[in-house]
mmCIF file of C-alpha atoms in Angstrom:
data_model
loop_
_atom_site.group_PDB
_atom_site.id
_atom_site.type_symbol
_atom_site.label_atom_id
_atom_site.label_comp_id
_atom_site.label_asym_id
_atom_site.label_seq_id
_atom_site.Cartn_x
_atom_site.Cartn_y
_atom_site.Cartn_z
ATOM 1 C CA UNK A 1 134.806 123.221 120.368
ATOM 2 C CA UNK A 2 134.201 121.820 116.927
ATOM 3 C CA UNK A 3 136.160 124.745 115.506
ATOM 4 C CA UNK A 4 139.026 124.008 117.905
ATOM 5 C CA UNK A 5 139.030 120.384 116.881
ATOM 6 C CA UNK A 6 138.979 121.398 113.210
ATOM 7 C CA UNK A 7 141.926 123.767 113.760
ATOM 8 C CA UNK A 8 143.792 121.061 115.671
ATOM 9 C CA UNK A 9 143.095 118.596 112.867
ATOM 10 C CA UNK A 10 144.364 121.049 110.228
ATOM 11 C CA UNK A 11 147.423 121.857 112.335
ATOM 12 C CA UNK A 12 148.121 118.159 112.851
ATOM 13 C CA UNK A 13 147.733 117.436 109.110
ATOM 14 C CA UNK A 14 150.069 120.303 108.262
ATOM 15 C CA UNK A 15 152.634 118.964 110.729
ATOM 16 C CA UNK A 16 152.308 115.454 109.248
ATOM 17 C CA UNK A 17 152.752 116.873 105.734
ATOM 18 C CA UNK A 18 155.839 118.761 106.900
ATOM 19 C CA UNK A 19 157.246 115.610 108.534
ATOM 20 C CA UNK A 20 156.537 113.587 105.370
ATOM 21 C CA UNK A 21 158.409 116.169 103.278
ATOM 22 C CA UNK A 22 161.374 115.995 105.702
ATOM 23 C CA UNK A 23 161.232 112.197 105.643
ATOM 24 C CA UNK A 24 161.245 112.126 101.832
ATOM 25 C CA UNK A 25 164.221 114.509 101.827
ATOM 26 C CA UNK A 26 166.075 112.305 104.301
ATOM 27 C CA UNK A 27 165.273 109.197 102.249
ATOM 28 C CA UNK A 28 166.536 110.900 99.085
ATOM 29 C CA UNK A 29 169.762 111.912 100.876
ATOM 30 C CA UNK A 30 170.238 108.350 102.132
ATOM 31 C CA UNK A 31 169.672 106.952 98.641
ATOM 32 C CA UNK A 32 172.239 109.400 97.281
ATOM 33 C CA UNK A 33 174.744 108.300 99.933
ATOM 34 C CA UNK A 34 173.982 104.653 99.178
ATOM 35 C CA UNK A 35 174.592 105.255 95.469
ATOM 36 C CA UNK A 36 177.879 107.018 96.288
ATOM 37 C CA UNK A 37 179.000 104.117 98.496
ATOM 38 C CA UNK A 38 178.110 101.626 95.741
ATOM 39 C CA UNK A 39 180.093 103.655 93.231
ATOM 40 C CA UNK A 40 183.104 103.806 95.549
ATOM 41 C CA UNK A 41 182.883 100.057 96.201
ATOM 42 C CA UNK A 42 182.879 99.377 92.455
ATOM 43 C CA UNK A 43 185.861 101.688 91.944
ATOM 44 C CA UNK A 44 187.723 99.964 94.786
ATOM 45 C CA UNK A 45 186.938 96.537 93.331
ATOM 46 C CA UNK A 46 188.119 97.630 89.868
ATOM 47 C CA UNK A 47 191.339 99.083 91.292
ATOM 48 C CA UNK A 48 191.958 95.949 93.328
ATOM 49 C CA UNK A 49 191.444 93.796 90.236
ATOM 50 C CA UNK A 50 193.818 96.002 88.216
ATOM 51 C CA UNK A 51 196.435 95.910 90.967
ATOM 52 C CA UNK A 52 196.197 92.138 91.291
ATOM 53 C CA UNK A 53 196.689 91.773 87.532
ATOM 54 C CA UNK A 54 199.696 94.102 87.684
ATOM 55 C CA UNK A 55 201.160 92.151 90.614
ATOM 56 C CA UNK A 56 200.741 88.958 88.598
ATOM 57 C CA UNK A 57 202.481 90.490 85.599
ATOM 58 C CA UNK A 58 205.317 91.814 87.753
ATOM 59 C CA UNK A 59 205.720 88.447 89.479
ATOM 60 C CA UNK A 60 205.974 86.712 86.119
ATOM 61 C CA UNK A 61 208.474 89.311 84.911
ATOM 62 C CA UNK A 62 210.521 88.973 88.093
ATOM 63 C CA UNK A 63 210.593 85.201 87.748
ATOM 64 C CA UNK A 64 211.794 85.585 84.157
ATOM 65 C CA UNK A 65 214.542 87.988 85.250
ATOM 66 C CA UNK A 66 215.624 85.572 87.982
ATOM 67 C CA UNK A 67 215.756 82.728 85.457
ATOM 68 C CA UNK A 68 217.814 84.853 83.041
ATOM 69 C CA UNK A 69 220.139 85.837 85.893
ATOM 70 C CA UNK A 70 220.665 82.200 86.856
ATOM 71 C CA UNK A 71 221.455 81.313 83.235
ATOM 72 C CA UNK A 72 224.000 84.147 83.116
ATOM 73 C CA UNK A 73 225.586 82.972 86.378
ATOM 74 C CA UNK A 74 225.868 79.437 84.973
ATOM 75 C CA UNK A 75 227.445 80.710 81.748
ATOM 76 C CA UNK A 76 229.867 82.845 83.757
ATOM 77 C CA UNK A 77 230.901 79.820 85.812
ATOM 78 C CA UNK A 78 231.582 77.865 82.605
ATOM 79 C CA UNK A 79 233.603 80.769 81.170
ATOM 80 C CA UNK A 80 235.615 81.100 84.391
ATOM 81 C CA UNK A 81 236.396 77.385 84.300
ATOM 82 C CA UNK A 82 237.452 77.660 80.637
ATOM 83 C CA UNK A 83 239.646 80.675 81.429
ATOM 84 C CA UNK A 84 241.299 78.789 84.298
ATOM 85 C CA UNK A 85 241.954 75.826 82.014
ATOM 86 C CA UNK A 86 243.464 78.111 79.347
ATOM 87 C CA UNK A 87 245.714 79.795 81.928
ATOM 88 C CA UNK A 88 246.853 76.431 83.173
ATOM 89 C CA UNK A 89 247.559 75.275 79.620
ATOM 90 C CA UNK A 90 249.420 78.502 78.899
ATOM 91 C CA UNK A 91 251.562 78.084 82.020
ATOM 92 C CA UNK A 92 252.386 74.492 81.029
ATOM 93 C CA UNK A 93 253.434 75.682 77.567
ATOM 94 C CA UNK A 94 255.738 78.243 79.122
ATOM 95 C CA UNK A 95 257.225 75.578 81.376
ATOM 96 C CA UNK A 96 257.773 73.281 78.377
ATOM 97 C CA UNK A 97 259.400 76.110 76.426
ATOM 98 C CA UNK A 98 261.700 76.849 79.368
ATOM 99 C CA UNK A 99 262.635 73.149 79.611
ATOM 100 C CA UNK A 100 263.489 73.045 75.911
ATOM 101 C CA UNK A 101 265.660 76.097 76.262
ATOM 102 C CA UNK A 102 267.539 74.637 79.229
#
């Protein structure tokens, strides 16, 4: 019976060693996955930061374009008013010339 107990003890120790090796392997795999997740989170954070900076730059650029467009519209309105005034003046000159001829 002592021999049976000794064999059982050795078998049990071997099984525990095997389970410890499996557990260490599983822990190493989990650590590797954790490191991969951390790396992906950092990459995502960096990309988000870059995209937010780009959005800010594009928003500023868009605002500048809108401002330039509004300035051009205002200048065009002034030019249209000047052109209308010149046409009116030209028509009056023609009327005055026609009156002088008559």
